[in-house]
Coordinates of N, CA and C and ligand atoms in Angstrom, one line a residue:
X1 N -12.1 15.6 -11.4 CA -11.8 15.4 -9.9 C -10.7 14.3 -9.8
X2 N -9.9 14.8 -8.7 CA -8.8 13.8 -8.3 C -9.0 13.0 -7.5
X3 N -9.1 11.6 -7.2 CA -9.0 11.0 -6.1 C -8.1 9.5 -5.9
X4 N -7.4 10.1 -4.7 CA -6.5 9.3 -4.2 C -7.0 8.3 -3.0
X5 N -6.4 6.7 -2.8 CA -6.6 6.0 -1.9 C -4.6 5.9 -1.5
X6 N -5.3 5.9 -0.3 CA -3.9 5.4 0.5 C -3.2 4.6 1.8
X7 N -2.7 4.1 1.9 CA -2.6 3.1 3.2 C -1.5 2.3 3.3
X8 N -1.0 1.5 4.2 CA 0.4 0.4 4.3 C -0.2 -0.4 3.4
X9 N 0.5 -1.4 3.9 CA 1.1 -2.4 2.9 C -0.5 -3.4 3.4
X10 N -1.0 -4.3 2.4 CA -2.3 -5.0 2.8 C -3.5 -4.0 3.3
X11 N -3.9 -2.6 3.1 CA -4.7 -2.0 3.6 C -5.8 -2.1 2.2
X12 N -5.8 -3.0 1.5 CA -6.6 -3.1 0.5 C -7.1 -2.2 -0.7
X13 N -6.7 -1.4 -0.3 CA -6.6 0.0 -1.7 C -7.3 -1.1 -3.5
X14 N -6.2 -1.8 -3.5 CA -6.3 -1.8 -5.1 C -7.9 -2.8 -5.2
X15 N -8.3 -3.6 -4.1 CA -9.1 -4.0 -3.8 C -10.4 -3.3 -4.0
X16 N -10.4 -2.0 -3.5 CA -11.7 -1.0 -3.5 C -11.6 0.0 -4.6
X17 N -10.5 -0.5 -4.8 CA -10.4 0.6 -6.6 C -11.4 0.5 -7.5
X18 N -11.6 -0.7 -8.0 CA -13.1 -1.3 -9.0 C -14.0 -1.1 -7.9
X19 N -14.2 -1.1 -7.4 CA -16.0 -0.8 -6.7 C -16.2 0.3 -6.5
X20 N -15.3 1.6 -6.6 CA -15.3 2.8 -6.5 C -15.6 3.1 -7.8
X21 N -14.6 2.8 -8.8 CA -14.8 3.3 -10.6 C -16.1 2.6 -10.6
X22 N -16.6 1.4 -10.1 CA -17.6 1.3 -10.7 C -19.0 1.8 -10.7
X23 N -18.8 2.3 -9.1 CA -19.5 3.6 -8.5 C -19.9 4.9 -9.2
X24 N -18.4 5.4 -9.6 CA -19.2 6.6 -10.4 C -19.2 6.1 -11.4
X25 N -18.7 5.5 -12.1 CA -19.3 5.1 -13.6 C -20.6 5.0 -13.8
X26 N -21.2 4.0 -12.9 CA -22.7 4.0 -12.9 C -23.2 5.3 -12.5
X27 N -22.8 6.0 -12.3 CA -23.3 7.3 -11.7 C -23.1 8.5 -13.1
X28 N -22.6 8.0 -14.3 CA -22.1 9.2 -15.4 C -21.0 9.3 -15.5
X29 N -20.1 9.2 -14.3 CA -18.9 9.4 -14.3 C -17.8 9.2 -15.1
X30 N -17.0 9.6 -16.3 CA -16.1 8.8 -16.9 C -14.3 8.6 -16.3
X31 N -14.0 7.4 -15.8 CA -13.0 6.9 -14.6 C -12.2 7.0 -15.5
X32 N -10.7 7.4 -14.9 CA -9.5 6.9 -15.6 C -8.5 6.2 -13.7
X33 N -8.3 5.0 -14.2 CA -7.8 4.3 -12.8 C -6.1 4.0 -12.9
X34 N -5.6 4.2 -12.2 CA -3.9 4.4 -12.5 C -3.5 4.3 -10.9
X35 N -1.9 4.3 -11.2 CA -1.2 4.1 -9.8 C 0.0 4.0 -9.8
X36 N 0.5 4.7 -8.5 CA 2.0 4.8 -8.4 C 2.6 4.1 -7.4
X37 N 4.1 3.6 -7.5 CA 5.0 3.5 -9.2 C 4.1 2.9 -10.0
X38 N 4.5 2.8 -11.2 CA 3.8 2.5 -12.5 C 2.7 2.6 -13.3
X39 N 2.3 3.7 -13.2 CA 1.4 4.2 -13.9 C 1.5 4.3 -15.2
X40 N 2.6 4.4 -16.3 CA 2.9 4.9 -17.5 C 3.9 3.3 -17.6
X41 N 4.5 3.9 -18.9 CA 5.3 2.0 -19.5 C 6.5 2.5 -18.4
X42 N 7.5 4.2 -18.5 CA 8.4 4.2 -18.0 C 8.4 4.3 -16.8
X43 N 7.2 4.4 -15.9 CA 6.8 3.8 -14.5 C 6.9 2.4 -14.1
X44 N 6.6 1.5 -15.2 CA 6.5 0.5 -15.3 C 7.6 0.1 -14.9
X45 N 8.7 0.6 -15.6 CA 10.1 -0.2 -15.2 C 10.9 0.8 -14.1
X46 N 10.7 2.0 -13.5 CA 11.0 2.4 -12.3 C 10.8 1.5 -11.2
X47 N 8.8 1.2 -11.5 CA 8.3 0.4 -10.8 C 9.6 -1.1 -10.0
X48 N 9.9 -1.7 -11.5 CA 10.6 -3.1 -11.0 C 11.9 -2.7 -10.5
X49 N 12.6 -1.8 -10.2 CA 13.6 -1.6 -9.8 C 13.4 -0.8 -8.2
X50 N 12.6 0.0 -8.1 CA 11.9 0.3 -6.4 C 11.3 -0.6 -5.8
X51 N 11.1 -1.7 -6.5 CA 10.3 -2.8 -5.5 C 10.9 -4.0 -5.7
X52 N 11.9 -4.2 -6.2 CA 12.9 -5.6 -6.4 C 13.0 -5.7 -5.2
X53 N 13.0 -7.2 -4.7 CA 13.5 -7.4 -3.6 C 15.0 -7.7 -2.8
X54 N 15.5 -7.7 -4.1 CA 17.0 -7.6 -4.7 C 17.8 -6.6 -4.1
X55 N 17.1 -5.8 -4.2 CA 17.4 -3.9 -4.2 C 17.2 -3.3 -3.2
X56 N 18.3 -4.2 -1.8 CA 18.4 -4.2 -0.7 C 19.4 -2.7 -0.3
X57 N 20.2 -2.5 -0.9 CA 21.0 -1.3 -0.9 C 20.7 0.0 -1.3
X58 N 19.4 0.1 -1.4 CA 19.0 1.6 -2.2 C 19.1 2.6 -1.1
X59 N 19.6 3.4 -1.7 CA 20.2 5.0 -0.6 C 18.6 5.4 -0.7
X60 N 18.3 6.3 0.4 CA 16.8 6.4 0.7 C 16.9 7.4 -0.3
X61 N 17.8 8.4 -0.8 CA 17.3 9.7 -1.2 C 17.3 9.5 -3.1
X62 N 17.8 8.9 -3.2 CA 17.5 7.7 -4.6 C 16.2 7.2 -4.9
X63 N 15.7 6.4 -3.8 CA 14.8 6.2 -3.4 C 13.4 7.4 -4.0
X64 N 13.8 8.2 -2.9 CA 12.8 9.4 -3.1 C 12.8 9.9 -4.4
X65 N 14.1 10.1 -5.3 CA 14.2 10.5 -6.5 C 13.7 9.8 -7.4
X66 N 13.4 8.2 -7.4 CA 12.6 7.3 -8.2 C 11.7 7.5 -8.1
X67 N 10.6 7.8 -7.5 CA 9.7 7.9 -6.8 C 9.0 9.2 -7.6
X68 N 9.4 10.6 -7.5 CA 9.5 12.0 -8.3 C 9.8 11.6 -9.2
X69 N 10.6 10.7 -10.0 CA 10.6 10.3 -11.0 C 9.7 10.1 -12.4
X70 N 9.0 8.8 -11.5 CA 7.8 8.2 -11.7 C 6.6 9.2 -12.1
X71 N 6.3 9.9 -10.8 CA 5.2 10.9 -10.3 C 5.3 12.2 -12.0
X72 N 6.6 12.3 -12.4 CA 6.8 13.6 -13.1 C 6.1 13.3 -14.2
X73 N 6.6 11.7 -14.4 CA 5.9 11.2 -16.0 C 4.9 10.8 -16.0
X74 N 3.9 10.1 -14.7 CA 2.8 9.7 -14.6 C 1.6 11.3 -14.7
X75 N 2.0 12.5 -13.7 CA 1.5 13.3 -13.5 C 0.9 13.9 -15.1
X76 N 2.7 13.9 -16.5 CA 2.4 14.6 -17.2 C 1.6 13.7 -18.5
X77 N 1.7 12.5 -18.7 CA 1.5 12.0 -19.3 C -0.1 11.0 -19.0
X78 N -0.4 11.1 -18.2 CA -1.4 10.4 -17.6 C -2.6 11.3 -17.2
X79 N -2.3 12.0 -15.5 CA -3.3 12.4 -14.7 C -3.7 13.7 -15.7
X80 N -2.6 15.1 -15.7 CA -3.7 16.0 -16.3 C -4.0 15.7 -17.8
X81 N -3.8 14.9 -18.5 CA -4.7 15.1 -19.5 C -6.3 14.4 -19.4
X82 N -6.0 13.2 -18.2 CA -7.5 12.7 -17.9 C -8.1 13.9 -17.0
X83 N -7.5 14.6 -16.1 CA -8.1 15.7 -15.4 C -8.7 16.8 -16.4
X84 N -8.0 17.4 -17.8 CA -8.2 18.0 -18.1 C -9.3 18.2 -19.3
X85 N -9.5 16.5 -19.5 CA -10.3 15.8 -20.5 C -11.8 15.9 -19.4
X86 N -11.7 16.3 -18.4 CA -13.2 16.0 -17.4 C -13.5 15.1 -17.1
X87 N -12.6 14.1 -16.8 CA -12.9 12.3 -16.4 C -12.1 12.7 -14.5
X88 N -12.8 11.5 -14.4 CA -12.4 11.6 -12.6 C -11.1 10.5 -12.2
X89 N -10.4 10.8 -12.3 CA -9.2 9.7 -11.8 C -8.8 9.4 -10.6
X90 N -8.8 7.8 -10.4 CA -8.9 7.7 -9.3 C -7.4 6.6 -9.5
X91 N -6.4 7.0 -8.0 CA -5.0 7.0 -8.0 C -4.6 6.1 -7.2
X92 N -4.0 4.7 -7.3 CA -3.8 4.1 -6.2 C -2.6 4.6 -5.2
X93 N -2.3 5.3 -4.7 CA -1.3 5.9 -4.1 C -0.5 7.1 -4.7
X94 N -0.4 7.9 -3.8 CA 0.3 9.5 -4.8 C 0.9 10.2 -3.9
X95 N 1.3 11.6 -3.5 CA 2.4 12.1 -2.9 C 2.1 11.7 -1.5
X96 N 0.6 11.6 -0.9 CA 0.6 11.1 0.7 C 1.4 10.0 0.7
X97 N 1.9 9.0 -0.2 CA 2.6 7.7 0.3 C 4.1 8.5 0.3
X98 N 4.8 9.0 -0.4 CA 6.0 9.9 -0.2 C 6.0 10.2 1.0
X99 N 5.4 11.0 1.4 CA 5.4 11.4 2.9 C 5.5 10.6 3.4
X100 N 4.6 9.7 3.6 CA 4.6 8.7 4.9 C 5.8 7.6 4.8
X101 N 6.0 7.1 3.4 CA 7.1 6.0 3.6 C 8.6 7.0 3.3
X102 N 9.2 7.9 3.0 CA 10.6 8.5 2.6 C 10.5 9.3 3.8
X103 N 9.3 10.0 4.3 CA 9.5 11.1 5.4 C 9.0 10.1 6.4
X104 N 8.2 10.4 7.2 CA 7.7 9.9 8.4 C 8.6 8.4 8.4
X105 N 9.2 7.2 7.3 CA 9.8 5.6 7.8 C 10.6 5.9 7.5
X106 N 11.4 6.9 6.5 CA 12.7 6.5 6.2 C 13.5 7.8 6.6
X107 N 12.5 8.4 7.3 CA 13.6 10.0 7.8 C 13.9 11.1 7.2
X108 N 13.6 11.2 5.8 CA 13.7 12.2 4.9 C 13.2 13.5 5.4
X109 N 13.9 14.7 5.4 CA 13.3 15.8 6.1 C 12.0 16.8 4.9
X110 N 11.0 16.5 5.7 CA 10.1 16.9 5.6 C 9.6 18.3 4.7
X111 N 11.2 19.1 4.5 CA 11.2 20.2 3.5 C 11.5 19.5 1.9
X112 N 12.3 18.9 2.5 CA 13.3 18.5 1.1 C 12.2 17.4 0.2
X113 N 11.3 16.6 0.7 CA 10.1 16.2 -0.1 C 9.3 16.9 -0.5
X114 N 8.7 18.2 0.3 CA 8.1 18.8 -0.1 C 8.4 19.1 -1.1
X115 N 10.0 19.9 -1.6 CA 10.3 20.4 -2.8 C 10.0 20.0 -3.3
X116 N 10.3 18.5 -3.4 CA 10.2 17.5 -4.8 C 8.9 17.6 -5.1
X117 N 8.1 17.4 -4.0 CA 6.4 17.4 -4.4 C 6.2 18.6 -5.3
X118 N 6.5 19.7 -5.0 CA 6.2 21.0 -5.7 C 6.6 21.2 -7.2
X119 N 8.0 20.3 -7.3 CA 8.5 20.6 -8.5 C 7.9 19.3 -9.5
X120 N 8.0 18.0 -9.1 CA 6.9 17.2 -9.7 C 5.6 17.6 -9.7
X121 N 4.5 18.2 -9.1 CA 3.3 18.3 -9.4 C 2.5 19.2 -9.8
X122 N 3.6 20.8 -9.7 CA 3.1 22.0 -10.4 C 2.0 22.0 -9.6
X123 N 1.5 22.3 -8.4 CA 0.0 22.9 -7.8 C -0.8 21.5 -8.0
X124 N -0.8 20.7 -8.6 CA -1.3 20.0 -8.6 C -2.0 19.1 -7.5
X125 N -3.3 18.8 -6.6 CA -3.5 18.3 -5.4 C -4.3 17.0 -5.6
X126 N -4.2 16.2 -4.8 CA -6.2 15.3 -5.2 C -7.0 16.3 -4.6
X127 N -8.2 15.7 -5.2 CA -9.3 16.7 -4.4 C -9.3 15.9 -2.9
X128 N -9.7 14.9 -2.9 CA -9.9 13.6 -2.5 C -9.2 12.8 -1.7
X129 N -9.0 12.1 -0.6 CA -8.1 10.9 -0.5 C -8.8 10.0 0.4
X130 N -9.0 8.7 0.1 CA -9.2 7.8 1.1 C -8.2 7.3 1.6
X131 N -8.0 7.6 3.3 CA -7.0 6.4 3.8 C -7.2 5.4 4.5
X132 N -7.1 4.3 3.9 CA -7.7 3.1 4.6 C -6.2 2.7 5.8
X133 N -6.8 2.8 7.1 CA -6.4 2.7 8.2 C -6.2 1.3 9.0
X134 N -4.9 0.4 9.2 CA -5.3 -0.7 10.2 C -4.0 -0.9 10.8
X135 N -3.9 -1.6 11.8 CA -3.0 -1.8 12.7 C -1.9 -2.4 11.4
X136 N -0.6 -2.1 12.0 CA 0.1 -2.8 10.8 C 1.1 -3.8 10.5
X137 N 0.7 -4.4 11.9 CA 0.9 -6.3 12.0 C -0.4 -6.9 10.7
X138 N -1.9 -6.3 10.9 CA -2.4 -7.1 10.4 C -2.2 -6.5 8.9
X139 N -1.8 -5.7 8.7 CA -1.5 -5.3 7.0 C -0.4 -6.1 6.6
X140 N 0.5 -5.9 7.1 CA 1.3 -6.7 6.6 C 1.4 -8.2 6.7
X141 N 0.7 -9.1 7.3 CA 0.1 -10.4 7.8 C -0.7 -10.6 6.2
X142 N -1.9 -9.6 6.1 CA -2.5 -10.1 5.0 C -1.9 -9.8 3.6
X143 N -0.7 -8.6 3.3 CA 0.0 -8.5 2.7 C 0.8 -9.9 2.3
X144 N 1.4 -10.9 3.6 CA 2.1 -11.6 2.9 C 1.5 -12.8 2.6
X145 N 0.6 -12.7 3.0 CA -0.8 -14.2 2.6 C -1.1 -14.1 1.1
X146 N -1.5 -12.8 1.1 CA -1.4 -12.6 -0.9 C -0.5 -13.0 -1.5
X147 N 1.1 -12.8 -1.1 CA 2.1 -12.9 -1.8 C 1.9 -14.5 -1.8
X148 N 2.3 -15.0 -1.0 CA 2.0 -16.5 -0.7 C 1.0 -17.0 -1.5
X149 N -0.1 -16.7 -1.5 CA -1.0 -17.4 -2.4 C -1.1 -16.6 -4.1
X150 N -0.2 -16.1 -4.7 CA 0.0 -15.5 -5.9 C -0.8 -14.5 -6.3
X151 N -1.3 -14.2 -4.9 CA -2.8 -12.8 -5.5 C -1.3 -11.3 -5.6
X152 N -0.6 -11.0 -5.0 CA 0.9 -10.2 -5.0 C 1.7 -10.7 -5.6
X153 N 2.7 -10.0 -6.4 CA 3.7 -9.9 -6.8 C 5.0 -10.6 -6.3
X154 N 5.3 -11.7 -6.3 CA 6.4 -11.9 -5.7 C 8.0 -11.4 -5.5
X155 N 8.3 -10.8 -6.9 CA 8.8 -9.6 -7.4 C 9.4 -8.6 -6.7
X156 N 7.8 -8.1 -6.2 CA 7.7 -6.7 -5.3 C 7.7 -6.6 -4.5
X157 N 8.6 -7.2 -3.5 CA 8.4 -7.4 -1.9 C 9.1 -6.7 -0.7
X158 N 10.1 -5.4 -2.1 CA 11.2 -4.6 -0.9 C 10.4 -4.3 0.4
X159 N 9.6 -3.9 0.4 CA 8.7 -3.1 1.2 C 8.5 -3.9 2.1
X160 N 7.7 -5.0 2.1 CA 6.9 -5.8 2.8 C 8.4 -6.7 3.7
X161 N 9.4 -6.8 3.3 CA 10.6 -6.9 3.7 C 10.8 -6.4 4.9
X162 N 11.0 -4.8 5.1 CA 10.8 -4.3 6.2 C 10.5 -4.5 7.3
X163 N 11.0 -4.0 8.4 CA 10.4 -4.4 9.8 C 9.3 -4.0 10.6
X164 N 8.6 -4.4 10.8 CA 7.3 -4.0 11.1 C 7.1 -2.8 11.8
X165 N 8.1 -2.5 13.0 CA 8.7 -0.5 12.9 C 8.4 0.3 11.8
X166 N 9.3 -0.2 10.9 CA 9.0 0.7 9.7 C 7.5 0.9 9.4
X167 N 7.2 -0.4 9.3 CA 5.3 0.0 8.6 C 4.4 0.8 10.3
X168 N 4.7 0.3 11.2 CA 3.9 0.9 12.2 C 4.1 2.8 12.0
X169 N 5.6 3.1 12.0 CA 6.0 4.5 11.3 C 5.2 4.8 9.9
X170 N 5.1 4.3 8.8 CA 4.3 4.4 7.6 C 2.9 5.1 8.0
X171 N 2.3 3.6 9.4 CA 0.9 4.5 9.6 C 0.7 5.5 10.2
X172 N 1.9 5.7 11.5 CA 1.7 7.1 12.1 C 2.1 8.2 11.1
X173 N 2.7 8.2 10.4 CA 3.0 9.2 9.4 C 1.3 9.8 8.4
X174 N 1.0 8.6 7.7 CA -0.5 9.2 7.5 C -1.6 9.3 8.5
X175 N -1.5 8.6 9.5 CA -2.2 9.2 10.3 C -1.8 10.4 10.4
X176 N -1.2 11.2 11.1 CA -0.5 12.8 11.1 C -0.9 13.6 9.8
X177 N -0.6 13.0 8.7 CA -0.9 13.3 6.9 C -2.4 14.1 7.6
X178 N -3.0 13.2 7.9 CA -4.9 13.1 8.1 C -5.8 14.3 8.7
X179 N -4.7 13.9 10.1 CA -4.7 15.4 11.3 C -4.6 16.8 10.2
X180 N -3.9 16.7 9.7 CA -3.2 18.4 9.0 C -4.0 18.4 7.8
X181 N -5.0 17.5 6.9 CA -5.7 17.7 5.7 C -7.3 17.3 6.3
X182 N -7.8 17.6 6.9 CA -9.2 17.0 7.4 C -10.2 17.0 6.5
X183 N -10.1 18.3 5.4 CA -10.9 18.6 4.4 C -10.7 17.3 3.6
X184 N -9.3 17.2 2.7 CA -9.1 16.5 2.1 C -9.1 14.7 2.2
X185 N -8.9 14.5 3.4 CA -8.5 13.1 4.1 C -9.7 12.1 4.5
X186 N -10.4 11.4 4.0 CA -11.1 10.4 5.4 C -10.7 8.9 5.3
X187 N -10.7 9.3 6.6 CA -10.2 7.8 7.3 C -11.2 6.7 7.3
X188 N -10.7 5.6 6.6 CA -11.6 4.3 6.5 C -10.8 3.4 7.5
X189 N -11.8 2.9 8.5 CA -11.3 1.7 9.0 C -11.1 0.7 8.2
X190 N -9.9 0.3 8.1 CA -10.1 -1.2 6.8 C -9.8 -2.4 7.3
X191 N -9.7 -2.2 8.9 CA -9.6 -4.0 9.8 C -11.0 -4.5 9.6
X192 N -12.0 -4.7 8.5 CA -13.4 -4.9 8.5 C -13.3 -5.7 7.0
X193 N -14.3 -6.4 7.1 CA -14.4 -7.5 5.9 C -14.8 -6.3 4.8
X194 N -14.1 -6.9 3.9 CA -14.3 -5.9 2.4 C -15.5 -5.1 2.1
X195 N -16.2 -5.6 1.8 CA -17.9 -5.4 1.3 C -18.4 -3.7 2.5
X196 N -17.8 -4.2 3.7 CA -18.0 -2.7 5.0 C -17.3 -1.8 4.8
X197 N -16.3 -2.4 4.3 CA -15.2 -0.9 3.7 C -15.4 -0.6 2.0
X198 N -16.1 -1.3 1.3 CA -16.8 -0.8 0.3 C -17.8 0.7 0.7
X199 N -18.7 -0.5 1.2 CA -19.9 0.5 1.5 C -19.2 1.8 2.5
X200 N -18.0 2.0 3.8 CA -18.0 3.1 4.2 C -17.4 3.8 3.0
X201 N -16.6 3.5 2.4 CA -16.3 4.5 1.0 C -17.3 5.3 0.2
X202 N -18.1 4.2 -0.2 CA -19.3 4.4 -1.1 C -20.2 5.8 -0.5
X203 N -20.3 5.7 0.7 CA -21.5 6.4 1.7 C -20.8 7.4 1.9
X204 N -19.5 8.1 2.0 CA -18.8 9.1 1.5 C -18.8 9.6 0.7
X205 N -18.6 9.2 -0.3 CA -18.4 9.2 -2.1 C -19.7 10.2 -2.3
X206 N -21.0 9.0 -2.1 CA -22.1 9.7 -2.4 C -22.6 11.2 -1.9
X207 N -22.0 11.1 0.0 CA -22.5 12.3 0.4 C -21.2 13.9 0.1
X208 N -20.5 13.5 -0.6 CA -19.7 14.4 -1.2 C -20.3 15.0 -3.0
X209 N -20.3 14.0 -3.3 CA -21.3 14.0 -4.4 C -22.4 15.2 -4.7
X210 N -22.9 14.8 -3.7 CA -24.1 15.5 -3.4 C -24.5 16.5 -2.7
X211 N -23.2 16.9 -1.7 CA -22.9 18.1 -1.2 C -22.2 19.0 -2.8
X212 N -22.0 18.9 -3.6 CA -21.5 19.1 -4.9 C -22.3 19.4 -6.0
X213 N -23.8 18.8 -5.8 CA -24.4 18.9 -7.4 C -25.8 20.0 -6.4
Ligands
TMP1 P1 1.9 -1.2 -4.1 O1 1.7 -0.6 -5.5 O2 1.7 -2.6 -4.1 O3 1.1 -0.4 -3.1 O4 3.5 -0.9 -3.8 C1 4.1 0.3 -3.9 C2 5.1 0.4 -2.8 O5 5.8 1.6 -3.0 C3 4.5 0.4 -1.4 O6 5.3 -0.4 -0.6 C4 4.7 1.8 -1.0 C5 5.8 2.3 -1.8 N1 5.8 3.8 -2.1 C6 6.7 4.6 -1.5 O7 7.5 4.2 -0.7 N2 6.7 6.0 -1.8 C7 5.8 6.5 -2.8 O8 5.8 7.7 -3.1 C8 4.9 5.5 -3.4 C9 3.9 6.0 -4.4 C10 4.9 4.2 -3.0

């Protein structure tokens, strides 16, 4: 099983990652946890060059090509062999963040990612996605408090650089993602103290689970 979390910038994803693996783990489950950019070593260094803060001049469609990049070597070297080994991997971000940040903030036409998605992922889908949902003044507000207090990357801040247009665009774009995957998609409110967006996760997780066995 594939499962993807997704959201702006401070929507706490990597936050609810361990309480999730630890979820099915205790449940049988064997987790493989990973995330894009950098999932593999040569993700790793995509990673520092898409998120330099430096790296004020990147052409968007470069951009998007880093990005597919990343996805082609993480997809082959990483996700299906944990998929194919029967472990459940859970993704800190994956082609819904493409969409939302190169298509829906940065204008990319909506065919032309697609491609890319098709030719990076071979059929490949999550089963799964959580998108943790919040206004995106306050994402990016708690976004830069992290950075500030060394819990983020200082490093990594192209993004959070941005104008807050951009991220309010980022969320209408998965919101819209959401509309069009209902099967696939649920929406977590994540303007709620951690522990509530644990548990609405968790109480999903389970009743999916179990619509399943
Ligand atoms: P994060 O790992 O801290 O979430 O940072 C990754 C950044 O990369 C985040 O700002 C979103 C951005 N991103 C895209 O723009 N497109 C993508 O396809 C992915 C995976 C991430």
């Amino acid at each position: 099983m594939f499962i993807t979390l997704e959201g702006i910038e401070g929507s706490g994803k990597s936050t609810q990652i361990p309480a999730i693996a630890a979820h099915l783990e205790a449940m049988g489950h064997a987790c493989v946890v990973t995330r894009e950019p950098g999932g593999t070593e040569i993700g790793r260094r995509i990673r520092s060059v898409l998120l330099a803060p430096e790296n004020t001049g990147m052409d968007a469609t470069a951009e998007l090509m880093l990005y597919g990049a990343d996805r082609a070597q993480h997809v082959s070297e990483v996700i299906r062999p944990a998929l194919d080994a029967g472990k459940i991997v859970i993704c800190d971000r994956f082609c819904d963040s493409t969409v939302a940040y190169q298509g829906a903030a940065r204008g990319i036409a909506s065919g032309v990612i697609e491609r890319l998605n098709e030719i990076v992922l071979g059929g490949l889908e999550p089963d799964l996605t959580f998108l943790l949902d919040l206004p995106a003044e306050a994402g990016l507000s708690r976004a830069w408090h992290q950075i500030a207090s060394g819990d983020r990357h200082e490093k990594e801040t192209r993004f959070e650089m941005e104008a807050i247009t951009f991220h309010g665009k980022v969320r209408q774009g998965y919101l819209a993602i959401a509309r069009r995957n209902k099967e696939r998609i649920r929406v977590i409110a994540a303007d709620a103290p951690r522990q509530e967006v644990t548990a609405a996760i968790i109480a999903q997780l389970d009743f999916i689970f179990f619509q399943n066995c």
